[in-house]
One Martini backbone bead per residue (centre of mass of N, CA, C, O) as a GRO file, in nm:
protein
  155
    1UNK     BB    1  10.411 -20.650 -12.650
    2UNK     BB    2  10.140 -20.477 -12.689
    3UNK     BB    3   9.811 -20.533 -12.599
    4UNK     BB    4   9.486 -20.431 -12.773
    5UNK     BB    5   9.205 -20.308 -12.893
    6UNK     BB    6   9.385 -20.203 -13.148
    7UNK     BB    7   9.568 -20.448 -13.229
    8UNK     BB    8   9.336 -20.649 -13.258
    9UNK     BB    9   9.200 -20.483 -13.510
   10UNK     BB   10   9.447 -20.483 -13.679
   11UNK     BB   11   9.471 -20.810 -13.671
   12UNK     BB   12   9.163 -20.847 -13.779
   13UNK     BB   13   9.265 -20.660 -14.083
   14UNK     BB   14   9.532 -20.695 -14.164
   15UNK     BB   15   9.715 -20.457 -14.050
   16UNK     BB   16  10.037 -20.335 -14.063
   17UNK     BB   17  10.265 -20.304 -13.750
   18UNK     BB   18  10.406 -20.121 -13.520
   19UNK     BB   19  10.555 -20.105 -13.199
   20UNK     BB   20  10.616 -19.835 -12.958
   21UNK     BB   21  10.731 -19.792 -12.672
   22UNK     BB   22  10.713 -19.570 -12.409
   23UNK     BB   23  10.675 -19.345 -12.145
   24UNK     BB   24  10.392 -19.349 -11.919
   25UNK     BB   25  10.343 -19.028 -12.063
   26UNK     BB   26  10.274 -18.740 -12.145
   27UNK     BB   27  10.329 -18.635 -12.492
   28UNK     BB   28  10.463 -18.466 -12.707
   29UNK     BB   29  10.487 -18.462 -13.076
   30UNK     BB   30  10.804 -18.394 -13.039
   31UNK     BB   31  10.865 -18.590 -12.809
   32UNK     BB   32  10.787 -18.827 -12.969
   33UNK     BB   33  10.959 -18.802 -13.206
   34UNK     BB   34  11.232 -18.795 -13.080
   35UNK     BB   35  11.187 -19.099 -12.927
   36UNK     BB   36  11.187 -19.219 -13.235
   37UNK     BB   37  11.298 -19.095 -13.465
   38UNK     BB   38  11.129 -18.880 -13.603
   39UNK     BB   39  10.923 -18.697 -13.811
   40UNK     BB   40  10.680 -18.514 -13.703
   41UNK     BB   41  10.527 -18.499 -13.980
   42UNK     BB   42  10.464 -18.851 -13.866
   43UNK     BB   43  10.362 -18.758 -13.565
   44UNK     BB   44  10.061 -18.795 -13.459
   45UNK     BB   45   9.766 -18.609 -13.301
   46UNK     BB   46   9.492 -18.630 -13.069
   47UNK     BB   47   9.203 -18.394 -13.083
   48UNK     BB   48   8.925 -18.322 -12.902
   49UNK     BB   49   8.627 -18.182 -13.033
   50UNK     BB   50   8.346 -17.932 -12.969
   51UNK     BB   51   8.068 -17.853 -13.027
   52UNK     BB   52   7.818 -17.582 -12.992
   53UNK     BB   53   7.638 -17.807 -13.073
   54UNK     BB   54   7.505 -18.069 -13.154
   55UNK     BB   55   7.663 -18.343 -13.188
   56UNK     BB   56   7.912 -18.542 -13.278
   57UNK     BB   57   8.267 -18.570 -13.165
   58UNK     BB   58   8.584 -18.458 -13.272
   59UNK     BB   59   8.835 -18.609 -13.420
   60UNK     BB   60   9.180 -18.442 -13.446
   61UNK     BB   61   9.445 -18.505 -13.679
   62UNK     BB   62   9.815 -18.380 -13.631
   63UNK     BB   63  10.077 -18.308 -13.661
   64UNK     BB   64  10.292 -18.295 -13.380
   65UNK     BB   65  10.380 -17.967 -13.567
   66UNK     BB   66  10.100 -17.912 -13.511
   67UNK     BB   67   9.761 -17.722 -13.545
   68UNK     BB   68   9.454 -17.654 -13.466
   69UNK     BB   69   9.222 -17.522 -13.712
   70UNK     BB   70   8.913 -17.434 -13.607
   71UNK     BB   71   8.791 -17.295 -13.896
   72UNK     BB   72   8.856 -17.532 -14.064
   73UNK     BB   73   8.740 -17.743 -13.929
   74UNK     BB   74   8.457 -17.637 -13.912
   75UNK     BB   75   8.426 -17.638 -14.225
   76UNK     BB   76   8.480 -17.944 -14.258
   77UNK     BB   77   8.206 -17.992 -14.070
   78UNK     BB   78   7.959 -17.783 -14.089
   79UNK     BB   79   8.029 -17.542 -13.916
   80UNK     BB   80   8.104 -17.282 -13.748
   81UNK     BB   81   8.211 -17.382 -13.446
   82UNK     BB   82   8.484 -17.500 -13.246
   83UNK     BB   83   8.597 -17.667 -12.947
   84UNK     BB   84   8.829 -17.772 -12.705
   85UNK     BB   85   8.890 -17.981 -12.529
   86UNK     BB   86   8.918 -18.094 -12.209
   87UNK     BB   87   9.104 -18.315 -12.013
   88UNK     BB   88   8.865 -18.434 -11.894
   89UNK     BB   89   8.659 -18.446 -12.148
   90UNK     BB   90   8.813 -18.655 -12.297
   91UNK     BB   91   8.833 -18.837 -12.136
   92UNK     BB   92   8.553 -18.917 -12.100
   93UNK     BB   93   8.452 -18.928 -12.384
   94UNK     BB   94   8.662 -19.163 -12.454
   95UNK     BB   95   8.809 -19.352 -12.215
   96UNK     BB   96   9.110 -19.188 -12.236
   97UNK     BB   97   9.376 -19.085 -12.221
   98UNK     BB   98   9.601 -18.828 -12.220
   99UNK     BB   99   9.829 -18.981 -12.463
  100UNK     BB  100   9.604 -19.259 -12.576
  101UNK     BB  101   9.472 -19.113 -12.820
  102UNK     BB  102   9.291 -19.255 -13.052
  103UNK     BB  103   9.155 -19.354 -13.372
  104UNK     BB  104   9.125 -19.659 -13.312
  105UNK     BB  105   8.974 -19.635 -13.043
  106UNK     BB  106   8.687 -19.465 -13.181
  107UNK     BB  107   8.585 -19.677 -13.324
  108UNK     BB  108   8.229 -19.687 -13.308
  109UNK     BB  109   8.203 -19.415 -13.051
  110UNK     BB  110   8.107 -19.128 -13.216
  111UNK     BB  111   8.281 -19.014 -13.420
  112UNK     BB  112   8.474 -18.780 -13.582
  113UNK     BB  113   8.716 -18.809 -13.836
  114UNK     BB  114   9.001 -18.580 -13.880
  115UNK     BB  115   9.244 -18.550 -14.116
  116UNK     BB  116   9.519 -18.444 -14.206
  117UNK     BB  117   9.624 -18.414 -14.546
  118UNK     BB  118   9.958 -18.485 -14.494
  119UNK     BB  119   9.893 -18.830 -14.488
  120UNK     BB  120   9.958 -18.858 -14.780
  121UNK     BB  121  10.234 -18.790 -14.839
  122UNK     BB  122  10.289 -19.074 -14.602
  123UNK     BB  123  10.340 -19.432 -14.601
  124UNK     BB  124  10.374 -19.329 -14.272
  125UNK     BB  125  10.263 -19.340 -13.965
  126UNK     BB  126  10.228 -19.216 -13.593
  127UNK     BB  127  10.014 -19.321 -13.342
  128UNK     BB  128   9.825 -19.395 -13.085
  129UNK     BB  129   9.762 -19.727 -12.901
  130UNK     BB  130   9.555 -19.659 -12.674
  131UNK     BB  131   9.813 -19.574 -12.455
  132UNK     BB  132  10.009 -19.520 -12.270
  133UNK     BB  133  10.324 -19.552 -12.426
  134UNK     BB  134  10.165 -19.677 -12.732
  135UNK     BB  135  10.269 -19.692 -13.049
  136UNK     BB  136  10.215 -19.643 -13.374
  137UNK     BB  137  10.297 -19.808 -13.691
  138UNK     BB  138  10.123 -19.694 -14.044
  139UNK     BB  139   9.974 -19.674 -14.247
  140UNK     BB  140   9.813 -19.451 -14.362
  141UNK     BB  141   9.572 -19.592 -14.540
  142UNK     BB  142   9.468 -19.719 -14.302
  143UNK     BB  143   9.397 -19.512 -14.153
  144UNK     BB  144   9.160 -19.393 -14.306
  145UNK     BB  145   9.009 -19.656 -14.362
  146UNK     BB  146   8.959 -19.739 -14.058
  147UNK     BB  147   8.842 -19.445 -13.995
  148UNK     BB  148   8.658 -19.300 -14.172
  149UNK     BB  149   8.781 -19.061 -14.269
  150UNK     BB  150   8.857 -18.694 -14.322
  151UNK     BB  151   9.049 -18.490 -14.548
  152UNK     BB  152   9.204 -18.198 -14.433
  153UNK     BB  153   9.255 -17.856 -14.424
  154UNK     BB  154   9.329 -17.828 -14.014
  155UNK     BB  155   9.617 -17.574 -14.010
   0.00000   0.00000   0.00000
């Protein structure tokens, strides 16, 4: 099993969860769906995005078979605009590979996380372990309180 600084986390939350090994390389939501046998609408995907002013960078999670709405989102956090970030700037920013960035390897990071309504649906997701290769199974409402998230229709 993959122990990392997420899993230490959650193991020190008393937070329960499944580990799940994939593939060391970057994963789409719905391929990474595929490879756990579940369905997309709970394997969800971490993207992070850039405000066009000053401001902590967006943490945006959305089911792995959808997109962030932009405009969505940035009224949901008080934007006028905002943008993705590139694969090199999220790296740089998060200090995570692409494909491993996670929201709980992200807590008090200063990042803003908003994860999708959607994730009420369903009492558990599947989202990054903070590294290539390792998924995690949690709890929806873990997830959003530990990454003390807001949740929003960003899609």
């Amino acid at each position: 099993m993959a122990v990392n600084n997420v899993t230490r986390f959650l193991d020190s939350q008393k937070a329960p969860y499944t580990v799940f090994e994939l593939p060391r390389k970057k994963l789409g939501g719905e391929e990474t769906a595929h490879l756990l046998n579940a369905l997309p609408e709970i394997v969800f995907k971490s993207i992070v995005i850039l405000r066009k002013g000053p401001g902590k960078p967006i943490l945006a999670v959305v089911p792995g078979n959808t997109e962030v709405n932009l405009k969505k989102l940035a009224a949901s956090v008080g934007e006028k605009k905002v943008s993705p970030a590139t694969q090199r700037e999220a790296e740089k920013i998060t200090r995570l590979q692409a494909g491993g960035i996670s929201p709980l390897a992200l807590i008090n990071r200063g990042f803003e996380i908003v994860i999708h309504r959607s994730v009420q649906e369903f009492e558990v997701v599947h989202i990054s372990g903070g590294e290539l290769g390792v998924n995690l199974l949690l709890s929806s409402s873990d997830l959003v309180d530990l990454t003390r998230a807001k949740v929003a229709d960003i899609s």
